[in-house]
Amino acid sequence: MNVSKSFQLQFIQPLVQVLADLYEITKPKVVAMLVITAIVGMVLSQESLPSLWLMAVASMGIGLLSAAAAALNHIVDQKIDAKMARTYNRPLAKGRINNTQAILFALLLACSGFVLLYLEVNALTAWLTLCSLFGYAVVYTLVLKRLTPQNIVIGGLAGAMPPLLGWTSITGELHPHAYFLVMIIFTWTPPHFWALAIHRKEDYARVNIPMLPVTHGSEFTKMTIVLYTVLLLLVCLLPYLVGMTGLIYLASSLVLNLMFLRYAWLLKTSEDKALAMETFQFSIKHLLWLFVALLVDHFFKF
């Protein structure tokens, strides 16, 4: 074996694997969704398109702190993850990276994101984003997740913050319209996550996590999902009713929420076990297209 190949096997490949594992614990798909909702908040905060540079810097700062929160979630939940079918192959659960590496990486992400937001955006956004990290990584993951079946309802506020963070990153101030965007995600989160929890009920029961399907049963959870989707439909009307949005958003919102309600009702009334995962997957598309509709409506409002 030549020296170059030996060096690659001993140093380059292990390093690449560690970097890939560190990237995985940031939950990049979740972070991408959070950043997208933050960008919508940025755009909706002004009549004209905000500074692209400011939007890029704010998105990076929010993304870094969100990634840090995700990494801390992996650190706290690694023993639980190792026992669950959905998460047993995660880097920390499998021991591919150790706690020291993960903690240092999470701290680097958090400090970088906070400093970037504080120096290049504004202090309000920096502190609010840091509070969101604390809410998700500590209040939800470490406390609520293990304490109450209402964990995702209370803890969901942290995940609902990005549109508000995006709004404040451009304006430097809190605005009632930004709260409507937070309310949408806050109301959307329970039916979104409970659908997955029904699908993974045995997993959560095995590790003694009091998710609603475990503590109250799947049928109760399905009915609760239906009620929350009705509530979500009503909450999504608020931006139109206060004059924040126009008819494009109203029509899109009604169609998307009625589709979500259909999935929820089928989940409640059908014995098809695949519907829980299908509902969960649709809910992700629902939120994405709802925020796309907000963007389109903002520029073509009538």
mmCIF file of C-alpha atoms in Angstrom:
data_model
loop_
_atom_site.group_PDB
_atom_site.id
_atom_site.type_symbol
_atom_site.label_atom_id
_atom_site.label_comp_id
_atom_site.label_asym_id
_atom_site.label_seq_id
_atom_site.Cartn_x
_atom_site.Cartn_y
_atom_site.Cartn_z
ATOM 1 C CA MET A 1 0.000 0.000 0.000
ATOM 2 C CA ASN A 2 1.464 3.369 -0.977
ATOM 3 C CA VAL A 3 1.820 6.254 1.464
ATOM 4 C CA SER A 4 -0.937 8.329 -0.182
ATOM 5 C CA LYS A 5 -3.535 5.560 0.075
ATOM 6 C CA SER A 6 -2.502 4.766 3.645
ATOM 7 C CA PHE A 7 -2.884 8.428 4.626
ATOM 8 C CA GLN A 8 -6.319 8.521 3.027
ATOM 9 C CA LEU A 9 -7.496 5.410 4.899
ATOM 10 C CA GLN A 10 -6.089 6.503 8.256
ATOM 11 C CA PHE A 11 -6.956 10.193 8.262
ATOM 12 C CA ILE A 12 -9.058 11.461 5.363
ATOM 13 C CA GLN A 13 -11.855 8.882 5.372
ATOM 14 C CA PRO A 14 -12.372 8.946 9.180
ATOM 15 C CA LEU A 15 -12.422 12.750 9.095
ATOM 16 C CA VAL A 16 -14.975 12.792 6.290
ATOM 17 C CA GLN A 17 -17.148 10.327 8.234
ATOM 18 C CA VAL A 18 -16.987 12.441 11.401
ATOM 19 C CA LEU A 19 -17.927 15.570 9.459
ATOM 20 C CA ALA A 20 -20.825 13.714 7.834
ATOM 21 C CA ASP A 21 -22.023 12.534 11.250
ATOM 22 C CA LEU A 22 -21.742 16.033 12.730
ATOM 23 C CA TYR A 23 -23.757 17.343 9.806
ATOM 24 C CA GLU A 24 -26.401 14.657 10.384
ATOM 25 C CA ILE A 25 -26.975 15.622 14.022
ATOM 26 C CA THR A 26 -27.934 19.147 12.902
ATOM 27 C CA LYS A 27 -31.128 17.711 11.320
ATOM 28 C CA PRO A 28 -30.505 19.626 8.062
ATOM 29 C CA LYS A 29 -33.975 19.010 6.590
ATOM 30 C CA VAL A 30 -35.682 20.356 9.710
ATOM 31 C CA VAL A 31 -33.338 23.348 9.829
ATOM 32 C CA ALA A 32 -34.019 24.053 6.153
ATOM 33 C CA MET A 33 -37.763 24.181 6.866
ATOM 34 C CA LEU A 34 -37.199 26.514 9.818
ATOM 35 C CA VAL A 35 -35.046 28.841 7.725
ATOM 36 C CA ILE A 36 -37.642 28.895 4.938
ATOM 37 C CA THR A 37 -40.339 30.013 7.381
ATOM 38 C CA ALA A 38 -37.936 32.627 8.762
ATOM 39 C CA ILE A 39 -37.322 33.965 5.236
ATOM 40 C CA VAL A 40 -41.071 34.276 4.717
ATOM 41 C CA GLY A 41 -41.215 36.348 7.892
ATOM 42 C CA MET A 42 -38.417 38.560 6.522
ATOM 43 C CA VAL A 43 -40.177 39.149 3.211
ATOM 44 C CA LEU A 44 -43.587 39.802 4.772
ATOM 45 C CA SER A 45 -42.123 42.364 7.172
ATOM 46 C CA GLN A 46 -41.808 44.968 4.396
ATOM 47 C CA GLU A 47 -43.748 45.981 1.314
ATOM 48 C CA SER A 48 -40.646 45.775 -0.858
ATOM 49 C CA LEU A 49 -38.009 43.042 -0.886
ATOM 50 C CA PRO A 50 -35.587 43.480 2.062
ATOM 51 C CA SER A 51 -31.827 43.668 1.621
ATOM 52 C CA LEU A 52 -30.651 40.333 0.226
ATOM 53 C CA TRP A 53 -27.430 40.621 2.232
ATOM 54 C CA LEU A 54 -29.323 41.121 5.490
ATOM 55 C CA MET A 55 -31.653 38.246 4.647
ATOM 56 C CA ALA A 56 -28.691 35.959 3.907
ATOM 57 C CA VAL A 57 -26.845 36.844 7.121
ATOM 58 C CA ALA A 58 -29.999 36.527 9.245
ATOM 59 C CA SER A 59 -30.843 33.185 7.631
ATOM 60 C CA MET A 60 -27.354 31.906 8.361
ATOM 61 C CA GLY A 61 -27.477 33.024 11.989
ATOM 62 C CA ILE A 62 -30.933 31.526 12.565
ATOM 63 C CA GLY A 63 -29.839 28.354 10.770
ATOM 64 C CA LEU A 64 -26.697 27.980 12.883
ATOM 65 C CA LEU A 65 -28.592 28.324 16.158
ATOM 66 C CA SER A 66 -31.304 25.953 14.925
ATOM 67 C CA ALA A 67 -28.623 23.433 13.977
ATOM 68 C CA ALA A 68 -27.086 23.806 17.438
ATOM 69 C CA ALA A 69 -30.471 23.102 19.039
ATOM 70 C CA ALA A 70 -30.832 19.975 16.891
ATOM 71 C CA ALA A 71 -27.359 18.781 17.879
ATOM 72 C CA LEU A 72 -28.153 19.296 21.568
ATOM 73 C CA ASN A 73 -31.347 17.299 21.045
ATOM 74 C CA HIS A 74 -29.239 14.404 19.717
ATOM 75 C CA ILE A 75 -26.913 14.646 22.716
ATOM 76 C CA VAL A 76 -29.714 14.640 25.292
ATOM 77 C CA ASP A 77 -31.738 11.906 23.558
ATOM 78 C CA GLN A 78 -28.950 9.502 22.532
ATOM 79 C CA LYS A 79 -29.910 6.750 25.008
ATOM 80 C CA ILE A 80 -33.545 6.964 23.951
ATOM 81 C CA ASP A 81 -32.565 7.100 20.284
ATOM 82 C CA ALA A 82 -30.570 3.872 20.614
ATOM 83 C CA LYS A 83 -33.760 1.983 21.569
ATOM 84 C CA MET A 84 -36.079 3.383 18.893
ATOM 85 C CA ALA A 85 -36.433 1.989 15.385
ATOM 86 C CA ARG A 86 -36.630 5.466 13.847
ATOM 87 C CA THR A 87 -33.480 6.780 15.512
ATOM 88 C CA TYR A 88 -31.235 3.853 16.495
ATOM 89 C CA ASN A 89 -28.811 4.566 13.642
ATOM 90 C CA ARG A 90 -28.146 8.189 14.599
ATOM 91 C CA PRO A 91 -24.417 9.009 15.005
ATOM 92 C CA LEU A 92 -24.419 9.437 18.805
ATOM 93 C CA ALA A 93 -26.748 6.508 19.397
ATOM 94 C CA LYS A 94 -24.400 4.303 17.334
ATOM 95 C CA GLY A 95 -21.257 5.736 18.907
ATOM 96 C CA ARG A 96 -19.798 6.968 15.615
ATOM 97 C CA ILE A 97 -19.072 10.290 17.324
ATOM 98 C CA ASN A 98 -18.670 10.959 21.040
ATOM 99 C CA ASN A 99 -20.246 13.453 23.420
ATOM 100 C CA THR A 100 -17.210 15.720 23.501
ATOM 101 C CA GLN A 101 -17.198 16.096 19.722
ATOM 102 C CA ALA A 102 -20.949 16.718 19.612
ATOM 103 C CA ILE A 103 -20.971 19.209 22.514
ATOM 104 C CA LEU A 104 -18.060 21.221 21.153
ATOM 105 C CA PHE A 105 -19.688 21.254 17.715
ATOM 106 C CA ALA A 106 -23.036 22.387 19.143
ATOM 107 C CA LEU A 107 -21.356 25.153 21.152
ATOM 108 C CA LEU A 108 -19.430 26.300 18.074
ATOM 109 C CA LEU A 109 -22.646 26.488 16.066
ATOM 110 C CA ALA A 110 -24.541 28.284 18.840
ATOM 111 C CA CYS A 111 -21.799 30.845 19.526
ATOM 112 C CA SER A 112 -21.243 31.504 15.822
ATOM 113 C CA GLY A 113 -24.949 31.969 15.182
ATOM 114 C CA PHE A 114 -25.478 34.233 18.179
ATOM 115 C CA VAL A 115 -22.461 36.441 17.447
ATOM 116 C CA LEU A 116 -23.428 36.710 13.771
ATOM 117 C CA LEU A 117 -26.976 37.774 14.624
ATOM 118 C CA TYR A 118 -25.881 40.123 17.408
ATOM 119 C CA LEU A 119 -23.199 41.928 15.399
ATOM 120 C CA GLU A 120 -24.619 41.863 11.874
ATOM 121 C CA VAL A 121 -28.400 41.793 12.400
ATOM 122 C CA ASN A 122 -29.688 43.052 15.754
ATOM 123 C CA ALA A 123 -29.622 42.153 19.434
ATOM 124 C CA LEU A 124 -33.368 41.418 19.619
ATOM 125 C CA THR A 125 -33.144 38.679 16.998
ATOM 126 C CA ALA A 126 -29.987 37.251 18.563
ATOM 127 C CA TRP A 127 -31.541 36.902 22.005
ATOM 128 C CA LEU A 128 -34.894 35.636 20.721
ATOM 129 C CA THR A 129 -33.152 32.962 18.646
ATOM 130 C CA LEU A 130 -31.033 31.930 21.621
ATOM 131 C CA CYS A 131 -34.203 31.664 23.724
ATOM 132 C CA SER A 132 -35.706 29.435 21.026
ATOM 133 C CA LEU A 133 -32.645 27.174 21.226
ATOM 134 C CA PHE A 134 -33.062 26.947 25.003
ATOM 135 C CA GLY A 135 -36.789 26.270 24.609
ATOM 136 C CA TYR A 136 -36.248 23.358 22.230
ATOM 137 C CA ALA A 137 -33.057 21.807 23.580
ATOM 138 C CA VAL A 138 -33.758 22.223 27.293
ATOM 139 C CA VAL A 139 -37.419 22.999 28.043
ATOM 140 C CA TYR A 140 -38.839 20.583 25.460
ATOM 141 C CA THR A 141 -36.186 17.884 25.016
ATOM 142 C CA LEU A 142 -34.873 17.638 28.567
ATOM 143 C CA VAL A 143 -38.026 18.410 30.562
ATOM 144 C CA LEU A 144 -41.391 18.399 28.768
ATOM 145 C CA LYS A 145 -40.726 15.444 26.481
ATOM 146 C CA ARG A 146 -40.220 13.223 29.509
ATOM 147 C CA LEU A 147 -42.848 14.838 31.732
ATOM 148 C CA THR A 148 -46.189 15.346 29.978
ATOM 149 C CA PRO A 149 -48.195 14.182 26.944
ATOM 150 C CA GLN A 150 -48.687 17.877 26.183
ATOM 151 C CA ASN A 151 -44.946 18.126 25.513
ATOM 152 C CA ILE A 152 -45.258 18.910 21.819
ATOM 153 C CA VAL A 153 -48.016 21.477 22.429
ATOM 154 C CA ILE A 154 -46.038 23.518 24.958
ATOM 155 C CA GLY A 155 -42.615 22.862 23.471
ATOM 156 C CA GLY A 156 -43.881 23.533 19.961
ATOM 157 C CA LEU A 157 -43.613 27.265 20.590
ATOM 158 C CA ALA A 158 -39.837 27.094 20.122
ATOM 159 C CA GLY A 159 -40.253 25.549 16.681
ATOM 160 C CA ALA A 160 -42.886 28.140 15.771
ATOM 161 C CA MET A 161 -40.579 31.113 16.350
ATOM 162 C CA PRO A 162 -38.622 31.364 13.043
ATOM 163 C CA PRO A 163 -41.138 33.627 11.208
ATOM 164 C CA LEU A 164 -40.994 36.042 14.143
ATOM 165 C CA LEU A 165 -37.187 35.838 14.135
ATOM 166 C CA GLY A 166 -37.167 36.557 10.424
ATOM 167 C CA TRP A 167 -39.483 39.537 10.939
ATOM 168 C CA THR A 168 -37.388 41.057 13.743
ATOM 169 C CA SER A 169 -34.157 40.487 11.807
ATOM 170 C CA ILE A 170 -35.372 42.975 9.179
ATOM 171 C CA THR A 171 -37.357 45.451 11.272
ATOM 172 C CA GLY A 172 -35.685 45.179 14.666
ATOM 173 C CA GLU A 173 -39.066 45.195 16.338
ATOM 174 C CA LEU A 174 -41.946 42.892 17.234
ATOM 175 C CA HIS A 175 -45.114 43.214 15.175
ATOM 176 C CA PRO A 176 -48.605 41.682 15.637
ATOM 177 C CA HIS A 177 -48.602 40.290 12.079
ATOM 178 C CA ALA A 178 -45.545 38.185 12.889
ATOM 179 C CA TYR A 179 -47.468 36.592 15.742
ATOM 180 C CA PHE A 180 -50.064 35.258 13.297
ATOM 181 C CA LEU A 181 -47.300 33.346 11.495
ATOM 182 C CA VAL A 182 -46.128 31.946 14.837
ATOM 183 C CA MET A 183 -49.698 30.931 15.682
ATOM 184 C CA ILE A 184 -50.011 29.015 12.407
ATOM 185 C CA ILE A 185 -46.928 26.877 13.059
ATOM 186 C CA PHE A 186 -47.774 26.531 16.761
ATOM 187 C CA THR A 187 -51.221 25.131 15.865
ATOM 188 C CA TRP A 188 -49.853 23.001 13.004
ATOM 189 C CA THR A 189 -47.194 21.277 15.141
ATOM 190 C CA PRO A 190 -49.377 18.988 17.334
ATOM 191 C CA PRO A 191 -51.337 17.275 14.506
ATOM 192 C CA HIS A 192 -48.124 17.062 12.475
ATOM 193 C CA PHE A 193 -46.158 15.367 15.246
ATOM 194 C CA TRP A 194 -48.971 13.284 16.748
ATOM 195 C CA ALA A 195 -49.485 11.587 13.388
ATOM 196 C CA LEU A 196 -45.851 10.445 13.563
ATOM 197 C CA ALA A 197 -46.291 9.515 17.239
ATOM 198 C CA ILE A 198 -49.187 7.202 16.337
ATOM 199 C CA HIS A 199 -46.993 5.537 13.724
ATOM 200 C CA ARG A 200 -44.183 5.145 16.285
ATOM 201 C CA LYS A 201 -46.357 4.474 19.347
ATOM 202 C CA GLU A 202 -44.560 1.244 20.325
ATOM 203 C CA ASP A 203 -41.198 2.983 20.100
ATOM 204 C CA TYR A 204 -42.230 5.738 22.497
ATOM 205 C CA ALA A 205 -43.849 3.243 24.874
ATOM 206 C CA ARG A 206 -40.644 1.178 24.923
ATOM 207 C CA VAL A 207 -38.580 4.130 26.144
ATOM 208 C CA ASN A 208 -41.260 5.500 28.513
ATOM 209 C CA ILE A 209 -41.788 8.784 26.666
ATOM 210 C CA PRO A 210 -45.343 10.003 27.456
ATOM 211 C CA MET A 211 -46.455 10.893 23.952
ATOM 212 C CA LEU A 212 -50.222 11.324 23.639
ATOM 213 C CA PRO A 213 -50.854 7.982 21.839
ATOM 214 C CA VAL A 214 -48.989 6.185 24.649
ATOM 215 C CA THR A 215 -50.770 7.883 27.541
ATOM 216 C CA HIS A 216 -54.260 8.336 26.066
ATOM 217 C CA GLY A 217 -54.389 5.826 23.223
ATOM 218 C CA SER A 218 -54.392 6.155 19.448
ATOM 219 C CA GLU A 219 -58.138 6.772 19.096
ATOM 220 C CA PHE A 220 -58.073 9.737 21.473
ATOM 221 C CA THR A 221 -55.027 11.095 19.642
ATOM 222 C CA LYS A 222 -56.724 10.747 16.254
ATOM 223 C CA MET A 223 -59.740 12.707 17.487
ATOM 224 C CA THR A 224 -57.430 15.359 18.909
ATOM 225 C CA ILE A 225 -55.675 15.604 15.543
ATOM 226 C CA VAL A 226 -59.037 16.249 13.866
ATOM 227 C CA LEU A 227 -59.853 19.001 16.370
ATOM 228 C CA TYR A 228 -56.445 20.619 15.922
ATOM 229 C CA THR A 229 -56.755 20.612 12.134
ATOM 230 C CA VAL A 230 -60.101 22.390 12.467
ATOM 231 C CA LEU A 231 -58.442 24.900 14.787
ATOM 232 C CA LEU A 232 -55.575 25.261 12.301
ATOM 233 C CA LEU A 233 -58.027 26.061 9.510
ATOM 234 C CA LEU A 234 -59.505 28.843 11.648
ATOM 235 C CA VAL A 235 -56.125 30.218 12.732
ATOM 236 C CA CYS A 236 -54.986 30.323 9.102
ATOM 237 C CA LEU A 237 -57.903 32.651 8.332
ATOM 238 C CA LEU A 238 -56.590 35.315 10.696
ATOM 239 C CA PRO A 239 -53.955 36.833 8.345
ATOM 240 C CA TYR A 240 -56.679 37.438 5.757
ATOM 241 C CA LEU A 241 -59.224 38.751 8.262
ATOM 242 C CA VAL A 242 -56.816 41.423 9.572
ATOM 243 C CA GLY A 243 -55.865 42.522 6.057
ATOM 244 C CA MET A 244 -52.365 41.065 6.193
ATOM 245 C CA THR A 245 -52.962 38.853 3.126
ATOM 246 C CA GLY A 246 -55.191 38.736 0.070
ATOM 247 C CA LEU A 247 -57.296 36.271 -1.874
ATOM 248 C CA ILE A 248 -54.404 34.151 -3.178
ATOM 249 C CA TYR A 249 -53.430 33.216 0.357
ATOM 250 C CA LEU A 250 -57.065 32.782 1.447
ATOM 251 C CA ALA A 251 -57.866 30.353 -1.373
ATOM 252 C CA SER A 252 -54.600 28.425 -0.951
ATOM 253 C CA SER A 253 -55.056 28.233 2.804
ATOM 254 C CA LEU A 254 -58.601 26.894 2.536
ATOM 255 C CA VAL A 255 -57.617 24.229 0.000
ATOM 256 C CA LEU A 256 -54.540 23.099 1.944
ATOM 257 C CA ASN A 257 -56.330 23.009 5.287
ATOM 258 C CA LEU A 258 -59.315 21.123 3.895
ATOM 259 C CA MET A 259 -56.873 18.580 2.459
ATOM 260 C CA PHE A 260 -55.190 18.308 5.867
ATOM 261 C CA LEU A 261 -58.592 17.897 7.516
ATOM 262 C CA ARG A 262 -59.439 15.135 5.044
ATOM 263 C CA TYR A 263 -56.266 13.267 5.990
ATOM 264 C CA ALA A 264 -57.061 13.748 9.682
ATOM 265 C CA TRP A 265 -60.615 12.459 9.226
ATOM 266 C CA LEU A 266 -59.448 9.430 7.247
ATOM 267 C CA LEU A 267 -56.904 8.730 9.965
ATOM 268 C CA LYS A 268 -59.706 8.901 12.544
ATOM 269 C CA THR A 269 -62.205 6.708 10.670
ATOM 270 C CA SER A 270 -60.019 4.235 8.776
ATOM 271 C CA GLU A 271 -58.184 1.137 10.017
ATOM 272 C CA ASP A 272 -55.386 1.672 7.476
ATOM 273 C CA LYS A 273 -52.199 1.866 9.565
ATOM 274 C CA ALA A 274 -50.316 3.559 6.722
ATOM 275 C CA LEU A 275 -52.493 6.671 7.071
ATOM 276 C CA ALA A 276 -50.607 7.939 10.133
ATOM 277 C CA MET A 277 -47.354 8.246 8.200
ATOM 278 C CA GLU A 278 -49.156 9.581 5.139
ATOM 279 C CA THR A 279 -50.761 12.284 7.281
ATOM 280 C CA PHE A 280 -47.386 13.167 8.779
ATOM 281 C CA GLN A 281 -45.777 13.423 5.337
ATOM 282 C CA PHE A 282 -48.628 15.523 3.953
ATOM 283 C CA SER A 283 -48.416 17.900 6.915
ATOM 284 C CA ILE A 284 -44.854 18.807 5.910
ATOM 285 C CA LYS A 285 -45.974 19.621 2.360
ATOM 286 C CA HIS A 286 -48.943 21.510 3.790
ATOM 287 C CA LEU A 287 -46.776 23.903 5.786
ATOM 288 C CA LEU A 288 -44.300 24.402 2.957
ATOM 289 C CA TRP A 289 -46.997 25.241 0.400
ATOM 290 C CA LEU A 290 -48.855 27.428 2.891
ATOM 291 C CA PHE A 291 -45.764 29.600 3.329
ATOM 292 C CA VAL A 292 -45.158 29.628 -0.423
ATOM 293 C CA ALA A 293 -48.713 30.932 -0.764
ATOM 294 C CA LEU A 294 -47.915 33.687 1.749
ATOM 295 C CA LEU A 295 -44.948 34.749 -0.381
ATOM 296 C CA VAL A 296 -46.868 34.723 -3.663
ATOM 297 C CA ASP A 297 -49.772 36.586 -2.104
ATOM 298 C CA HIS A 298 -47.415 39.234 -0.707
ATOM 299 C CA PHE A 299 -46.169 40.205 -4.157
ATOM 300 C CA PHE A 300 -49.423 39.667 -6.079
ATOM 301 C CA LYS A 301 -52.007 40.634 -3.477
ATOM 302 C CA PHE A 302 -55.496 41.497 -4.700
#
